[in-house]
Every structure is written in C-alpha cells, then in structure tokens.
Amino acid sequence: MQATAPRIFKRGASLHARLALISLLSVVVLVADARFRMLEQVRSLLSVVVHPFKEAASLPGALLGQLRDFSALQSSLRRDNERLRGEALVNAERLQRLDALETEMAHLKRLIDARPAPNRTTIIAELVYESRDMFSRKVVIDKGSARGLGSGQVVIDHEGVLGQITRVFPLSAEVSLITDKNQSVPVSNVRTGQRSVTFGTGRDGVVELRFIPVNADIQVGDLLVTSGIDGVYPAGLPVAKVSGIERDAASTFARISCAPVAGVSSHTRVAVLSAVQAAAPNSLEEAAKPSEPRSRARRR
C-alpha cells in the first residue's frame, strides 16, 4: 500500500516561489527602466494601443456632460429670449409714446409759432372727443366760458381754418367743423381774387363751392382763403383747395368740390381766436365832428 496520496494533477512551483520570482522580476524591470530607460518604446507602443480603449471608455461620460451643458444652455437661452421679448415690448411701447409725443410737440410748436390774426389773441385747446351725431361734423374742446370762450369764435390749426364754436359750456365748447352741413365760410381765390362761399357737405374732407358760373376762371389746385367780409373769419386764413370741377353745359353753375387745408380729422390741439378787439378811435373822425359853439360854451 502507498503511504501518500496519488498525485492526480501535476503541480509546478509553489506559490511562495512564484511570488519571489515575480517580485525579483519586477525589481529588475523597475531598475532597468529607471537606470537605462529600456521600456520607453514599449510604454509608447502600449499607450498607442490603449488610447482607443481609453477614448471609448470616456465617451459616455463626455456625451453625458455635453448633454447636460446643452440642456443648461437651452434653458439659459430660453430665459434670455423671454426676457428680451419682454424688454422689446416695453421699449416698443415707450418708443411709440415717444414718437407720439414728438409729433404732438412739433404740432404744438407750429401752432404756437403760427402768425396770429390782427387784433386777435389765441387760446390753445385740446380736442376731447367727436360728436356722437353721425349726421354732423362737430368736435368738443377742453376750454369753455370759464376761459373766456364764446359762440362764433374761430378755431384754427397751424395749417388753416377748422371751424367755429357753436355752443359753449363752462369747461368745454362744441366746434362745428367747416365740413358740417350748417357751416359756410366766405372765401376768395388767391389766384384770381374771386369771392365765393364754401359750404359743408356733411362728409369728412369735402366742402363745396356753390353758385359759381360754369365759365368762371377756377382751376383744380386753386387755394381758397377767408375773405373776411363776414366779420367772423379774419381775412387771409387758408380754408381749402379746389380738388374737383364738374362743368355741365345744361347747368348754370359748376359743381366744385374742395379739400380742407386744415387737419380736420388729424390733429388733437387747436387754437381758438379771440373775438375782434375794439378798434382804436379814429382821430380823423373825431376831428370831423362839429364842435360846440364858443358862445354856448361861454354861457355854460
């Protein structure tokens, strides 16, 4: 009988021997690499071989980082876009208000700088609203009898005649525009000097010249100004321009339409002309009056 167990598997060196051999080999390699740099080429070759594996291993992390940065950038851009849109809306509203104020200031400056009519002063007023009557052309201004306004006063802008005051309240006044059916303005043609009268048609932007003979010397584009013969409108204020002429041989009078010069439906500030101021006494008339006899003066 055998005293020891049979060796079924062939065994090599023991574990301790293997450990000693590997340790000795490692020390030799470390010394050789440190002293003689014998493994530089091997290290370089291994780095080239391992590089694709390193890139593949780091790719998921890099993609995850890029995705996180992209999401953060998208959120930041969305917030900035919303903020800029809000600022753009606010700036647009401010810009529109600024443009409106600049336009109004320019109109007001032209209105103030306009040449006043002789012996008349002006009061600047603002249009409050238009009349609710669809068959009339009237507006309401924010000045009334408390500011000395009265019926019949002329209302103008920096371009020409708008109309006249027809009704006065303490804090407001109603102005009938020259396009109103009940309004008529004595005018004269600047080119020919011919006098006539414009009548409102009840339509925006249209007045008519009536009772003008067919063969009268009048042309499209002629400027009509106030003649001043009625004592209400001072002479020389622009009223309208001739825009159309219809001549019919079977009719005695021509049909003439005109466009108002003033901004009848475009401006918000107007000027109200005061009533005609009393003229200074005429010294010639005073001298022409018969003097009281001296004898009668002595008796007194």
Short mmCIF file of C-alpha atoms in Angstrom, two decimals:
data_model
loop_
_atom_site.label_atom_id
_atom_site.label_comp_id
_atom_site.label_asym_id
_atom_site.label_seq_id
_atom_site.Cartn_x
_atom_site.Cartn_y
_atom_site.Cartn_z
CA MET A 1 0.00 0.00 0.00
CA GLN A 2 1.18 3.51 -0.84
CA ALA A 3 1.84 5.82 2.14
CA THR A 4 0.95 9.10 0.30
CA ALA A 5 -2.00 10.07 -1.83
CA PRO A 6 -1.57 9.70 -5.55
CA ARG A 7 -0.76 12.87 -7.47
CA ILE A 8 -3.75 13.30 -9.81
CA PHE A 9 -2.79 16.82 -11.10
CA LYS A 10 0.73 17.83 -11.93
CA ARG A 11 1.81 20.77 -9.80
CA GLY A 12 4.52 23.35 -10.57
CA ALA A 13 6.49 25.57 -8.27
CA SER A 14 4.96 26.57 -5.05
CA LEU A 15 3.16 29.87 -4.54
CA HIS A 16 5.96 31.31 -2.47
CA ALA A 17 8.47 30.56 -5.20
CA ARG A 18 6.27 32.19 -7.78
CA LEU A 19 5.83 35.27 -5.65
CA ALA A 20 9.56 35.59 -5.11
CA LEU A 21 10.24 35.17 -8.82
CA ILE A 22 7.66 37.79 -9.85
CA SER A 23 8.92 40.23 -7.20
CA LEU A 24 12.50 39.77 -8.37
CA LEU A 25 11.47 40.27 -11.99
CA SER A 26 9.54 43.45 -11.10
CA VAL A 27 12.54 44.88 -9.26
CA VAL A 28 14.78 44.13 -12.23
CA VAL A 29 12.37 45.78 -14.65
CA LEU A 30 12.00 48.85 -12.40
CA VAL A 31 15.75 49.23 -12.04
CA ALA A 32 16.33 48.71 -15.76
CA ASP A 33 13.65 51.29 -16.69
CA ALA A 34 14.82 53.81 -14.11
CA ARG A 35 18.51 53.48 -14.95
CA PHE A 36 18.55 52.71 -18.64
CA ARG A 37 15.02 53.69 -19.82
CA MET A 38 14.67 50.40 -21.61
CA LEU A 39 10.81 50.43 -21.55
CA GLU A 40 10.20 53.85 -23.14
CA GLN A 41 9.38 52.39 -26.56
CA VAL A 42 7.24 49.69 -25.01
CA ARG A 43 5.35 52.28 -22.97
CA SER A 44 4.79 54.42 -26.07
CA LEU A 45 3.56 51.46 -28.07
CA LEU A 46 1.23 50.43 -25.28
CA SER A 47 -0.16 53.98 -24.99
CA VAL A 48 -0.99 53.96 -28.71
CA VAL A 49 -2.67 50.59 -28.42
CA VAL A 50 -4.62 51.54 -25.28
CA HIS A 51 -5.67 55.02 -26.47
CA PRO A 52 -8.78 53.89 -28.44
CA PHE A 53 -9.95 51.93 -25.42
CA LYS A 54 -9.47 54.96 -23.19
CA GLU A 55 -11.46 57.17 -25.60
CA ALA A 56 -14.21 54.57 -25.84
CA ALA A 57 -14.35 54.30 -22.05
CA SER A 58 -14.55 58.12 -21.60
CA LEU A 59 -17.09 58.63 -24.41
CA PRO A 60 -20.28 58.03 -22.35
CA GLY A 61 -19.13 60.50 -19.70
CA ALA A 62 -18.24 63.10 -22.34
CA LEU A 63 -21.59 62.66 -24.07
CA LEU A 64 -23.41 62.96 -20.77
CA GLY A 65 -21.50 66.16 -19.95
CA GLN A 66 -22.26 67.66 -23.36
CA LEU A 67 -25.92 66.78 -22.99
CA ARG A 68 -26.01 68.42 -19.57
CA ASP A 69 -24.28 71.55 -20.92
CA PHE A 70 -26.66 71.66 -23.90
CA SER A 71 -29.71 71.46 -21.64
CA ALA A 72 -28.36 74.22 -19.42
CA LEU A 73 -27.57 76.36 -22.45
CA GLN A 74 -31.05 75.81 -23.88
CA SER A 75 -32.66 76.81 -20.60
CA SER A 76 -30.47 79.91 -20.37
CA LEU A 77 -31.22 80.89 -23.95
CA ARG A 78 -34.95 80.39 -23.38
CA ARG A 79 -34.89 82.62 -20.31
CA ASP A 80 -32.85 85.27 -22.12
CA ASN A 81 -35.20 85.11 -25.09
CA GLU A 82 -38.27 85.60 -22.91
CA ARG A 83 -36.58 88.46 -21.06
CA LEU A 84 -35.55 90.16 -24.31
CA ARG A 85 -39.04 89.77 -25.72
CA GLY A 86 -40.50 91.45 -22.66
CA GLU A 87 -37.96 94.26 -22.88
CA ALA A 88 -38.66 94.64 -26.60
CA LEU A 89 -42.39 95.03 -25.94
CA VAL A 90 -41.76 97.60 -23.22
CA ASN A 91 -39.28 99.50 -25.39
CA ALA A 92 -41.66 99.39 -28.37
CA GLU A 93 -44.45 100.86 -26.25
CA ARG A 94 -42.13 103.56 -24.94
CA LEU A 95 -40.87 104.29 -28.44
CA GLN A 96 -44.42 104.65 -29.75
CA ARG A 97 -45.27 107.02 -26.91
CA LEU A 98 -42.10 108.98 -27.60
CA ASP A 99 -42.93 109.24 -31.30
CA ALA A 100 -46.46 110.38 -30.46
CA LEU A 101 -45.14 112.98 -28.01
CA GLU A 102 -42.59 114.25 -30.53
CA THR A 103 -45.30 114.57 -33.18
CA GLU A 104 -47.60 116.36 -30.74
CA MET A 105 -44.82 118.70 -29.61
CA ALA A 106 -43.94 119.54 -33.22
CA HIS A 107 -47.61 120.24 -34.00
CA LEU A 108 -47.95 122.35 -30.86
CA LYS A 109 -44.82 124.32 -31.76
CA ARG A 110 -46.14 125.02 -35.26
CA LEU A 111 -49.46 126.02 -33.73
CA ILE A 112 -47.80 128.45 -31.31
CA ASP A 113 -45.49 129.86 -33.97
CA ALA A 114 -48.37 130.39 -36.40
CA ARG A 115 -48.95 134.05 -37.26
CA PRO A 116 -51.92 135.34 -35.25
CA ALA A 117 -54.69 137.28 -36.93
CA PRO A 118 -54.62 141.08 -36.49
CA ASN A 119 -56.24 142.36 -33.26
CA ARG A 120 -56.83 138.81 -32.06
CA THR A 121 -55.26 136.57 -29.46
CA THR A 122 -55.18 132.78 -29.42
CA ILE A 123 -56.02 130.18 -26.78
CA ILE A 124 -54.59 126.68 -27.19
CA ALA A 125 -57.19 123.94 -26.63
CA GLU A 126 -57.24 120.17 -26.93
CA LEU A 127 -59.82 118.06 -28.73
CA VAL A 128 -61.64 115.86 -26.20
CA TYR A 129 -63.93 113.82 -28.45
CA GLU A 130 -66.02 113.98 -31.59
CA SER A 131 -69.77 114.48 -31.65
CA ARG A 132 -71.84 111.32 -31.44
CA ASP A 133 -74.24 112.63 -34.06
CA MET A 134 -73.36 110.79 -37.28
CA PHE A 135 -75.09 113.44 -39.38
CA SER A 136 -72.96 116.33 -38.12
CA ARG A 137 -69.25 117.13 -38.12
CA LYS A 138 -68.53 118.55 -34.69
CA VAL A 139 -65.86 118.15 -32.04
CA VAL A 140 -65.60 119.14 -28.38
CA ILE A 141 -62.61 121.00 -26.95
CA ASP A 142 -61.48 121.24 -23.32
CA LYS A 143 -61.88 125.00 -22.94
CA GLY A 144 -65.15 126.83 -22.30
CA SER A 145 -66.72 130.01 -20.98
CA ALA A 146 -64.51 129.82 -17.89
CA ARG A 147 -61.57 130.63 -20.17
CA GLY A 148 -63.45 133.39 -21.96
CA LEU A 149 -64.62 131.44 -24.99
CA GLY A 150 -67.90 132.32 -26.67
CA SER A 151 -70.06 131.29 -29.60
CA GLY A 152 -68.84 132.34 -33.02
CA GLN A 153 -65.12 132.29 -32.24
CA VAL A 154 -62.92 130.87 -34.99
CA VAL A 155 -60.95 127.66 -34.44
CA ILE A 156 -57.79 127.05 -36.48
CA ASP A 157 -54.69 124.88 -36.53
CA HIS A 158 -51.23 125.62 -37.92
CA GLU A 159 -52.46 124.88 -41.46
CA GLY A 160 -55.79 126.64 -41.74
CA VAL A 161 -59.38 127.03 -40.58
CA LEU A 162 -61.09 124.17 -38.75
CA GLY A 163 -64.45 125.75 -37.97
CA GLN A 164 -66.07 127.90 -35.31
CA ILE A 165 -67.52 127.49 -31.85
CA THR A 166 -71.29 126.99 -31.96
CA ARG A 167 -72.04 126.00 -28.36
CA VAL A 168 -70.23 126.89 -25.14
CA PHE A 169 -70.22 125.24 -21.74
CA PRO A 170 -68.32 126.32 -18.62
CA LEU A 171 -65.49 123.81 -19.09
CA SER A 172 -65.86 122.81 -22.73
CA ALA A 173 -67.11 124.03 -26.08
CA GLU A 174 -68.57 122.48 -29.21
CA VAL A 175 -66.87 123.30 -32.51
CA SER A 176 -68.67 122.89 -35.83
CA LEU A 177 -66.13 121.97 -38.49
CA ILE A 178 -66.20 123.60 -41.91
CA THR A 179 -67.33 120.24 -43.32
CA ASP A 180 -70.56 120.38 -41.28
CA LYS A 181 -73.71 120.94 -43.34
CA ASN A 182 -74.63 124.05 -41.37
CA GLN A 183 -71.26 125.75 -41.85
CA SER A 184 -70.36 128.24 -44.57
CA VAL A 185 -67.20 130.27 -44.90
CA PRO A 186 -66.75 133.35 -47.14
CA VAL A 187 -63.59 132.81 -49.17
CA SER A 188 -61.64 134.31 -52.04
CA ASN A 189 -59.49 132.66 -54.69
CA VAL A 190 -55.83 133.55 -54.14
CA ARG A 191 -55.06 133.26 -57.86
CA THR A 192 -57.96 135.28 -59.25
CA GLY A 193 -59.31 137.16 -56.24
CA GLN A 194 -62.86 135.96 -56.95
CA ARG A 195 -65.03 135.83 -53.83
CA SER A 196 -67.34 132.94 -53.05
CA VAL A 197 -68.59 130.83 -50.16
CA THR A 198 -67.72 127.27 -49.14
CA PHE A 199 -70.45 125.04 -47.76
CA GLY A 200 -70.01 121.89 -45.70
CA THR A 201 -71.25 118.65 -47.21
CA GLY A 202 -71.51 116.57 -44.05
CA ARG A 203 -68.71 114.32 -45.34
CA ASP A 204 -65.21 114.19 -43.96
CA GLY A 205 -62.65 116.06 -46.05
CA VAL A 206 -65.09 117.65 -48.53
CA VAL A 207 -66.57 121.13 -48.86
CA GLU A 208 -68.28 122.67 -51.87
CA LEU A 209 -68.25 125.94 -53.73
CA ARG A 210 -71.77 126.79 -54.85
CA PHE A 211 -73.27 129.28 -57.23
CA ILE A 212 -70.11 129.55 -59.33
CA PRO A 213 -70.84 130.12 -63.03
CA VAL A 214 -69.81 127.42 -65.44
CA ASN A 215 -67.45 129.76 -67.29
CA ALA A 216 -65.80 131.09 -64.11
CA ASP A 217 -62.00 131.18 -64.01
CA ILE A 218 -61.28 128.47 -61.45
CA GLN A 219 -58.87 125.56 -61.63
CA VAL A 220 -58.06 122.44 -59.68
CA GLY A 221 -55.44 123.29 -57.07
CA ASP A 222 -56.57 126.90 -56.51
CA LEU A 223 -56.15 127.93 -52.86
CA LEU A 224 -59.14 129.48 -51.12
CA VAL A 225 -58.60 131.77 -48.14
CA THR A 226 -61.02 133.61 -45.91
CA SER A 227 -62.17 136.88 -47.43
CA GLY A 228 -63.05 138.50 -44.09
CA ILE A 229 -66.23 140.16 -45.40
CA ASP A 230 -68.44 138.47 -42.79
CA GLY A 231 -66.59 139.94 -39.82
CA VAL A 232 -66.26 136.50 -38.20
CA TYR A 233 -63.33 134.89 -40.00
CA PRO A 234 -60.27 137.13 -40.29
CA ALA A 235 -59.04 137.59 -43.84
CA GLY A 236 -56.23 135.54 -45.27
CA LEU A 237 -56.61 132.25 -43.39
CA PRO A 238 -56.28 129.17 -45.65
CA VAL A 239 -59.54 127.23 -45.92
CA ALA A 240 -59.43 124.70 -48.77
CA LYS A 241 -58.02 123.76 -52.15
CA VAL A 242 -60.09 123.02 -55.21
CA SER A 243 -59.99 119.27 -55.79
CA GLY A 244 -62.60 118.68 -58.50
CA ILE A 245 -64.66 120.65 -61.04
CA GLU A 246 -67.68 119.39 -62.99
CA ARG A 247 -68.98 121.66 -65.73
CA ASP A 248 -72.26 120.81 -67.41
CA ALA A 249 -73.43 122.93 -70.34
CA ALA A 250 -77.04 122.29 -69.36
CA SER A 251 -76.47 123.74 -65.89
CA THR A 252 -75.94 127.39 -64.96
CA PHE A 253 -73.48 126.67 -62.15
CA ALA A 254 -70.45 124.41 -61.96
CA ARG A 255 -70.14 121.73 -59.31
CA ILE A 256 -66.91 122.35 -57.43
CA SER A 257 -65.57 120.21 -54.60
CA CYS A 258 -62.71 121.27 -52.34
CA ALA A 259 -60.48 119.60 -49.77
CA PRO A 260 -59.95 121.44 -46.45
CA VAL A 261 -56.39 122.58 -45.86
CA ALA A 262 -56.52 122.18 -42.08
CA GLY A 263 -56.25 118.81 -40.38
CA VAL A 264 -59.98 118.49 -39.78
CA SER A 265 -59.66 114.90 -38.54
CA SER A 266 -55.98 114.50 -37.75
CA HIS A 267 -54.81 116.95 -35.07
CA THR A 268 -55.61 116.95 -31.34
CA ARG A 269 -54.62 120.52 -30.46
CA VAL A 270 -56.15 123.65 -31.93
CA ALA A 271 -56.06 127.40 -31.45
CA VAL A 272 -59.16 129.47 -30.71
CA LEU A 273 -59.05 133.04 -31.99
CA SER A 274 -60.50 135.67 -29.71
CA ALA A 275 -63.29 137.94 -30.83
CA VAL A 276 -62.35 141.10 -32.73
CA GLN A 277 -60.96 143.65 -30.33
CA ALA A 278 -62.39 147.14 -30.33
CA ALA A 279 -60.50 149.33 -32.75
CA ALA A 280 -58.74 152.44 -31.54
CA PRO A 281 -60.69 155.68 -32.01
CA ASN A 282 -60.10 157.37 -35.35
CA SER A 283 -58.67 160.84 -34.84
CA LEU A 284 -59.92 161.99 -38.25
CA GLU A 285 -63.50 161.08 -37.32
CA GLU A 286 -63.16 162.93 -34.03
CA ALA A 287 -61.87 166.00 -35.82
CA ALA A 288 -64.73 165.87 -38.35
CA LYS A 289 -67.40 166.09 -35.63
CA PRO A 290 -68.97 169.60 -35.33
CA SER A 291 -67.53 171.47 -32.40
CA GLU A 292 -69.75 173.19 -29.88
CA PRO A 293 -70.14 176.97 -30.47
CA ARG A 294 -67.91 179.08 -28.31
CA SER A 295 -70.76 181.38 -27.33
CA ARG A 296 -72.69 178.43 -25.94
CA ALA A 297 -69.60 177.28 -24.09
CA ARG A 298 -69.20 180.71 -22.56
CA ARG A 299 -72.82 180.72 -21.40
CA ARG A 300 -72.12 177.48 -19.56
#
